[in-house]
mmCIF file of C-alpha atoms in Angstrom:
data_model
loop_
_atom_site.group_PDB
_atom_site.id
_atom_site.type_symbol
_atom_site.label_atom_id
_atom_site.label_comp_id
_atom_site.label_asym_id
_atom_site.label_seq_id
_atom_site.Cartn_x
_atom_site.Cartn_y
_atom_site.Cartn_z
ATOM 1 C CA UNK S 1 60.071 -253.381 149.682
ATOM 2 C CA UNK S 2 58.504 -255.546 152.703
ATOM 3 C CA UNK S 3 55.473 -256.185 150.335
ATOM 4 C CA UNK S 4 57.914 -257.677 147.819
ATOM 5 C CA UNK S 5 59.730 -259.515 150.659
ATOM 6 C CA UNK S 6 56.188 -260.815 151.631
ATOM 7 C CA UNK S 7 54.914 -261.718 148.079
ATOM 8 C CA UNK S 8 58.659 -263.839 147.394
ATOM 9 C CA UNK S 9 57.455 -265.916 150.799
ATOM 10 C CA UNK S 10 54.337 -266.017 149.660
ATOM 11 C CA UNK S 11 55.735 -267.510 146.128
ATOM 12 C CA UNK S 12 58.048 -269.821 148.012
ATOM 13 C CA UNK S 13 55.759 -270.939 150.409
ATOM 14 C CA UNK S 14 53.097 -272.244 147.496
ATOM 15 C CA UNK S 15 56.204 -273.757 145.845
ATOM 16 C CA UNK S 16 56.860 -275.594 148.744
ATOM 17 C CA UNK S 17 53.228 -276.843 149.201
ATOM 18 C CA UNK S 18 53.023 -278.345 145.567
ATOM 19 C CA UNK S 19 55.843 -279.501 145.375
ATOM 20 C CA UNK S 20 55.415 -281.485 148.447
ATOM 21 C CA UNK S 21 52.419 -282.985 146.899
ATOM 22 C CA UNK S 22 53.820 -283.664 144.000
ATOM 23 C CA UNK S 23 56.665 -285.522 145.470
ATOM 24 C CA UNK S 24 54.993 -286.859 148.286
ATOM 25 C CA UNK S 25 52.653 -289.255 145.329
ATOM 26 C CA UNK S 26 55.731 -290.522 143.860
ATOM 27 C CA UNK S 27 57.303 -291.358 147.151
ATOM 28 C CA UNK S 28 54.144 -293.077 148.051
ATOM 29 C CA UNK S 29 53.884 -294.752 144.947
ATOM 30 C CA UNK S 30 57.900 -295.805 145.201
ATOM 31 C CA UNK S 31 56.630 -297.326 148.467
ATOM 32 C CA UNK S 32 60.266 -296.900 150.452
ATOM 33 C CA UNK S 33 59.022 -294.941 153.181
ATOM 34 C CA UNK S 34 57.667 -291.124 153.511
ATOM 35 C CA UNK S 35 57.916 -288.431 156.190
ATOM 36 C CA UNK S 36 56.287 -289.864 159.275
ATOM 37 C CA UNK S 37 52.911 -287.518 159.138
ATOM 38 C CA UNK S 38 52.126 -288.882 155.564
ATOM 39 C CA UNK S 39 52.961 -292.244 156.652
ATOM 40 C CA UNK S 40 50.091 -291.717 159.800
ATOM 41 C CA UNK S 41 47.946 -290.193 157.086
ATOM 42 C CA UNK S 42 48.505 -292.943 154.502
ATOM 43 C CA UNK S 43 47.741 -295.936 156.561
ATOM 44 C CA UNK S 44 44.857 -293.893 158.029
ATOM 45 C CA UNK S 45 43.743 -293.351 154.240
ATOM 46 C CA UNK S 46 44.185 -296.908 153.503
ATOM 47 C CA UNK S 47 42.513 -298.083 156.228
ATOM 48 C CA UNK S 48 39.714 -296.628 156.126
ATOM 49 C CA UNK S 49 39.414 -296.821 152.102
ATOM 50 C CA UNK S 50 39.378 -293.398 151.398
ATOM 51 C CA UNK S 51 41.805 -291.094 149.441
ATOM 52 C CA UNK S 52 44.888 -288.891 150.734
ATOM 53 C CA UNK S 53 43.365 -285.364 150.712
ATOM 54 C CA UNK S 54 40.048 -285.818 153.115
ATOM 55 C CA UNK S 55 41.977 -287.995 155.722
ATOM 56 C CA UNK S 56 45.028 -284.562 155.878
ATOM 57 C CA UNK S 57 42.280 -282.116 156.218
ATOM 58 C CA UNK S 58 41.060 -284.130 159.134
ATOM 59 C CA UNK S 59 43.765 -285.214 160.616
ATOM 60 C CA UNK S 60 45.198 -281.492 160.358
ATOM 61 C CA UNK S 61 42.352 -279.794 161.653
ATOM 62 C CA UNK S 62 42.759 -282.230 164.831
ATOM 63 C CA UNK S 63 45.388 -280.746 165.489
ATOM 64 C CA UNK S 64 45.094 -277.666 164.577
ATOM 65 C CA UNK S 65 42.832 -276.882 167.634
ATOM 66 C CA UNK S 66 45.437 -277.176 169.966
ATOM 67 C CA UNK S 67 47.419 -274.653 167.599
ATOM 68 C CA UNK S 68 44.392 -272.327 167.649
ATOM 69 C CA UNK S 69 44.106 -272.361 171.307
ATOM 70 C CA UNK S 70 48.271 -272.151 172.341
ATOM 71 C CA UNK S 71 49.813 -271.443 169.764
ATOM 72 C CA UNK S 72 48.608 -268.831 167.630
ATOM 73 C CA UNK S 73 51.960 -267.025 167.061
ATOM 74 C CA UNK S 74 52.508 -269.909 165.140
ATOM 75 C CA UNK S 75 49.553 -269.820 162.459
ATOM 76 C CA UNK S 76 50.065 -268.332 159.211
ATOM 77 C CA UNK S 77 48.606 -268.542 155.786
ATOM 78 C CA UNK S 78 51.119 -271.666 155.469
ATOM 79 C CA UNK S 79 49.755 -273.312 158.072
ATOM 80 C CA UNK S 80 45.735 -273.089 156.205
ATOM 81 C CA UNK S 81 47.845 -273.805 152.435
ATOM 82 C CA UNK S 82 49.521 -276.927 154.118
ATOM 83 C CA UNK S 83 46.330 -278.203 155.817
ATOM 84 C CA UNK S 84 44.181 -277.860 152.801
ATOM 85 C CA UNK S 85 46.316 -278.089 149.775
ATOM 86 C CA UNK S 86 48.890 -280.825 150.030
ATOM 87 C CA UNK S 87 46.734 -284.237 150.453
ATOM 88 C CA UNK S 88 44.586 -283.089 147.314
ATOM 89 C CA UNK S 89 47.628 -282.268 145.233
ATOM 90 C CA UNK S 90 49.009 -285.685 146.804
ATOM 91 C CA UNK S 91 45.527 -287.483 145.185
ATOM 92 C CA UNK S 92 45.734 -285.639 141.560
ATOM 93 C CA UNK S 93 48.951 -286.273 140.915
ATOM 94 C CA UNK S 94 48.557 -290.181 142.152
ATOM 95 C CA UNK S 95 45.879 -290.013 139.737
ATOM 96 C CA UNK S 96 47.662 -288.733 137.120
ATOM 97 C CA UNK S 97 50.971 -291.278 137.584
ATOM 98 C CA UNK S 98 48.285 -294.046 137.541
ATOM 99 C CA UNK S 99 47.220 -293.225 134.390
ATOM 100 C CA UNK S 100 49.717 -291.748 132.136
ATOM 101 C CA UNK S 101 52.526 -293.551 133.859
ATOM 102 C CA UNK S 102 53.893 -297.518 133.340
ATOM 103 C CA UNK S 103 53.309 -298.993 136.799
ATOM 104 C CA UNK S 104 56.927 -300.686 135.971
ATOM 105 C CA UNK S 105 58.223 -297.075 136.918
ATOM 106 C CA UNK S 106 57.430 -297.931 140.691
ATOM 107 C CA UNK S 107 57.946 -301.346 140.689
ATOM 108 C CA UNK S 108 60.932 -302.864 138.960
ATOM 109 C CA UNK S 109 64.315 -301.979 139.325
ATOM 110 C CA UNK S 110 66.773 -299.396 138.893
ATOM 111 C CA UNK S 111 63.772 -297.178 137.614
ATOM 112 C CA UNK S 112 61.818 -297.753 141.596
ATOM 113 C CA UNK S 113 65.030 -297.069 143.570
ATOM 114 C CA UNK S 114 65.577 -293.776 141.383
ATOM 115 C CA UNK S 115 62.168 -292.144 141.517
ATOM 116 C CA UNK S 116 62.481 -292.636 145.275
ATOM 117 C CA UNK S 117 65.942 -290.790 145.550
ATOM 118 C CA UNK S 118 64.879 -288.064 143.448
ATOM 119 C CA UNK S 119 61.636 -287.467 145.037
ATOM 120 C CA UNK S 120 62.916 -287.861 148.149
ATOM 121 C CA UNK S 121 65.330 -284.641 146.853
ATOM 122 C CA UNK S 122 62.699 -282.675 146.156
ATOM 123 C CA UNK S 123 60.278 -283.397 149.030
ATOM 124 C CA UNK S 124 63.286 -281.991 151.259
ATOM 125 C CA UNK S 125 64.025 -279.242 149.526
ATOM 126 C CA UNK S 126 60.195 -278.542 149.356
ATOM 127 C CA UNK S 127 60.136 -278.718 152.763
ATOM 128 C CA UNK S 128 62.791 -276.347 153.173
ATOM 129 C CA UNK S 129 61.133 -273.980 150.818
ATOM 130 C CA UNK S 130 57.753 -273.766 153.085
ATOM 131 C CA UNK S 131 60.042 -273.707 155.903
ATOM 132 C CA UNK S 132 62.000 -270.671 155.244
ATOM 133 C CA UNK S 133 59.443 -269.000 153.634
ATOM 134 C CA UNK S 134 58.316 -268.344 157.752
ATOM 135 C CA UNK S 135 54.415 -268.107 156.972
ATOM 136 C CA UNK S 136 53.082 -270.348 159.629
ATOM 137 C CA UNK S 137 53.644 -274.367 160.798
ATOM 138 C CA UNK S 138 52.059 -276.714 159.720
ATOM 139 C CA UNK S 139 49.465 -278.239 162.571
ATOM 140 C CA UNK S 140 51.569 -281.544 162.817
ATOM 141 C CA UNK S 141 54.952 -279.551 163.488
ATOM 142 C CA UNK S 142 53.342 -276.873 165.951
ATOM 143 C CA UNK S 143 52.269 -280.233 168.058
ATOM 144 C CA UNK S 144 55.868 -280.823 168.454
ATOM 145 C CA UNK S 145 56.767 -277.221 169.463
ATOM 146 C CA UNK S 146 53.824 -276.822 172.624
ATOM 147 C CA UNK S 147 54.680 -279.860 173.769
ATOM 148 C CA UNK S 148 58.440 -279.071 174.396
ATOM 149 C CA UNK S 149 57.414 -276.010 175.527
ATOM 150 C CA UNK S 150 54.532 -277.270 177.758
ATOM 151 C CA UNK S 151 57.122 -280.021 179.042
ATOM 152 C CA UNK S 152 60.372 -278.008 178.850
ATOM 153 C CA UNK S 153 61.881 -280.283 177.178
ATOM 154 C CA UNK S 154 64.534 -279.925 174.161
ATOM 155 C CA UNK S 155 62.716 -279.368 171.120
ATOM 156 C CA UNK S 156 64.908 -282.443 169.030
ATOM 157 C CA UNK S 157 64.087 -285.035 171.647
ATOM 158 C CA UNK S 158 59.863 -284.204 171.641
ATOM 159 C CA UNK S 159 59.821 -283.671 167.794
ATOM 160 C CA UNK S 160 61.318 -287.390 167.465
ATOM 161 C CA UNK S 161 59.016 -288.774 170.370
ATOM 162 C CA UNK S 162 56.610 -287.009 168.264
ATOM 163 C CA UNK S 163 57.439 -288.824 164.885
ATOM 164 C CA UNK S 164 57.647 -291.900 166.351
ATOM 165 C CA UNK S 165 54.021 -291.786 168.334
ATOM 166 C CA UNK S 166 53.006 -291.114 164.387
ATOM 167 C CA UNK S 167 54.797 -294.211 163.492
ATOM 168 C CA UNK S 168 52.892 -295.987 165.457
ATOM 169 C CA UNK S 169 49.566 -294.389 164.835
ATOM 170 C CA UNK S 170 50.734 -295.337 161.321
ATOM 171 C CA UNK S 171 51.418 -299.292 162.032
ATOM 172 C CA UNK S 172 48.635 -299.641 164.202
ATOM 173 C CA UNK S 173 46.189 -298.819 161.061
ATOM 174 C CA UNK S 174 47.956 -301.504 159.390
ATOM 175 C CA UNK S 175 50.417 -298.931 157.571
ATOM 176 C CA UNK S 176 53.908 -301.072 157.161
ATOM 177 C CA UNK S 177 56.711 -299.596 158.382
ATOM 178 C CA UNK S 178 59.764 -298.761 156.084
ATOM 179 C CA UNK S 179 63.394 -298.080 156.376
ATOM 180 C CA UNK S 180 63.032 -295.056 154.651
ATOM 181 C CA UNK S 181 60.210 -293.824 157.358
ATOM 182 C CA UNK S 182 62.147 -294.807 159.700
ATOM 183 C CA UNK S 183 65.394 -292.865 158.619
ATOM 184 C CA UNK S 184 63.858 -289.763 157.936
ATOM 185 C CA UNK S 185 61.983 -289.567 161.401
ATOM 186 C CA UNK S 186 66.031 -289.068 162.255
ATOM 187 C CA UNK S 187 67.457 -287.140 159.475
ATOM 188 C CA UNK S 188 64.284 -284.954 158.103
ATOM 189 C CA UNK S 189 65.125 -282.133 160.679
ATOM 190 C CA UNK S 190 68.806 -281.898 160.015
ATOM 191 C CA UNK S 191 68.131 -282.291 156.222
ATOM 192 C CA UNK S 192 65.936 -279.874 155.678
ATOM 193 C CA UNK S 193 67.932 -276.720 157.932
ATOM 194 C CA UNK S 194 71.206 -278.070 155.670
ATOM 195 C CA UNK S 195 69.148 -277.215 152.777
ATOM 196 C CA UNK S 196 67.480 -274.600 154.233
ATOM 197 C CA UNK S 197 70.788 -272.645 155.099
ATOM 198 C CA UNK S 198 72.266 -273.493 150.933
ATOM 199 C CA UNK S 199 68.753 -271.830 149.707
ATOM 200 C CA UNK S 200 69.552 -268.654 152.025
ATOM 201 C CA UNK S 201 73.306 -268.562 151.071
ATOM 202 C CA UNK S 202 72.101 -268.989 147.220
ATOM 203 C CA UNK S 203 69.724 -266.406 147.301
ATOM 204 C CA UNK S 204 72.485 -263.758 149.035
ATOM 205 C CA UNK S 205 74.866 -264.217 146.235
ATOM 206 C CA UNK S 206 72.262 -264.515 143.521
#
């Protein structure tokens, strides 16, 4: 029974991780604002000319060493899918829209404004899906957790310090700053337990 338990995790933890990617490309194609890490790792990307996936891997193994050395408790095989997978599944499917999709999709209206509200759907509930599945944080949210435990302070307050600082890691690359970044620096947290706590009450009365 616990390796079935393990193996659904497992299976909702890889759901999570593509489709984060997947939604993450059409969020950044919409071009209303992403989560704050991809909007560090996006103007990073842009800046320096290269694509998503190698600038993620970087950025994530950055911070993984702090993880590695404090936090260890916190590693799981999430934590390696998230660092490795997303940003390449990100690039593909950018790839893919680019070619196989009318670029009017992203830029005129109401077909823009609706590909950002549903992908912005399904990035949450992705997020809830890694989340839940309880296999390891991601390097960018186990930064947030040592430091309000190194700093005993209240986990909310550091994580949105947090998302802000990679705001303006993000604008400082030349990244331009959204509405929609700036919202779900706010709301991401609360968003994703709401839809965290549905897929657990679902899954009881399934």
């Amino acid at each position: 029974m616990d390796m079935e338990c393990r193996s659904c995790r497992v299976v909702m933890m890889l759901s999570g991780v593509v489709l984060m990617g997947i939604s993450l490309s059409f969020l950044l194609n919409a071009g209303y604002g992403t989560d704050t890490c991809s909007f560090m790792n996006a103007s990073i990307s842009a800046r320096l000319g290269v694509s998503l996936g190698p600038v993620m891997v970087v950025s994530n193994v950055l911070l993984f060493i702090p993880q590695l050395i404090w936090g260890r408790k916190l590693i799981g095989i999430g934590t390696l899918c998230n660092m490795f997978l997303i940003g390449y599944i990100t690039d593909f499917c950018m790839f893919l829209q680019e070619r196989y999709l009318p670029s009017s999709m992203f830029e005129e209206q109401p077909s823009r404004s609706a590909v950002f509200a549903l992908s912005l759907s399904l990035f949450l509930i992705a997020v809830s899906l890694y989340m839940n599945a309880d296999l390891g944080q991601s390097p960018f949210d186990s930064a947030a957790t040592l430091l309000s435990r190194a700093l005993h302070l209240p986990f909310p307050a550091v994580r949105i310090a947090w998302d802000f600082l990679a705001i303006a890691v993000g604008v400082l690359c030349g990244g331009t700053l959204t509405a929609g970044t700036v919202i779900l620096a706010f709301t991401i947290g609360p968003a994703v337990s709401w839809i965290g706590r549905l897929i657990k009450l679902l899954s009881r009365t399934g």
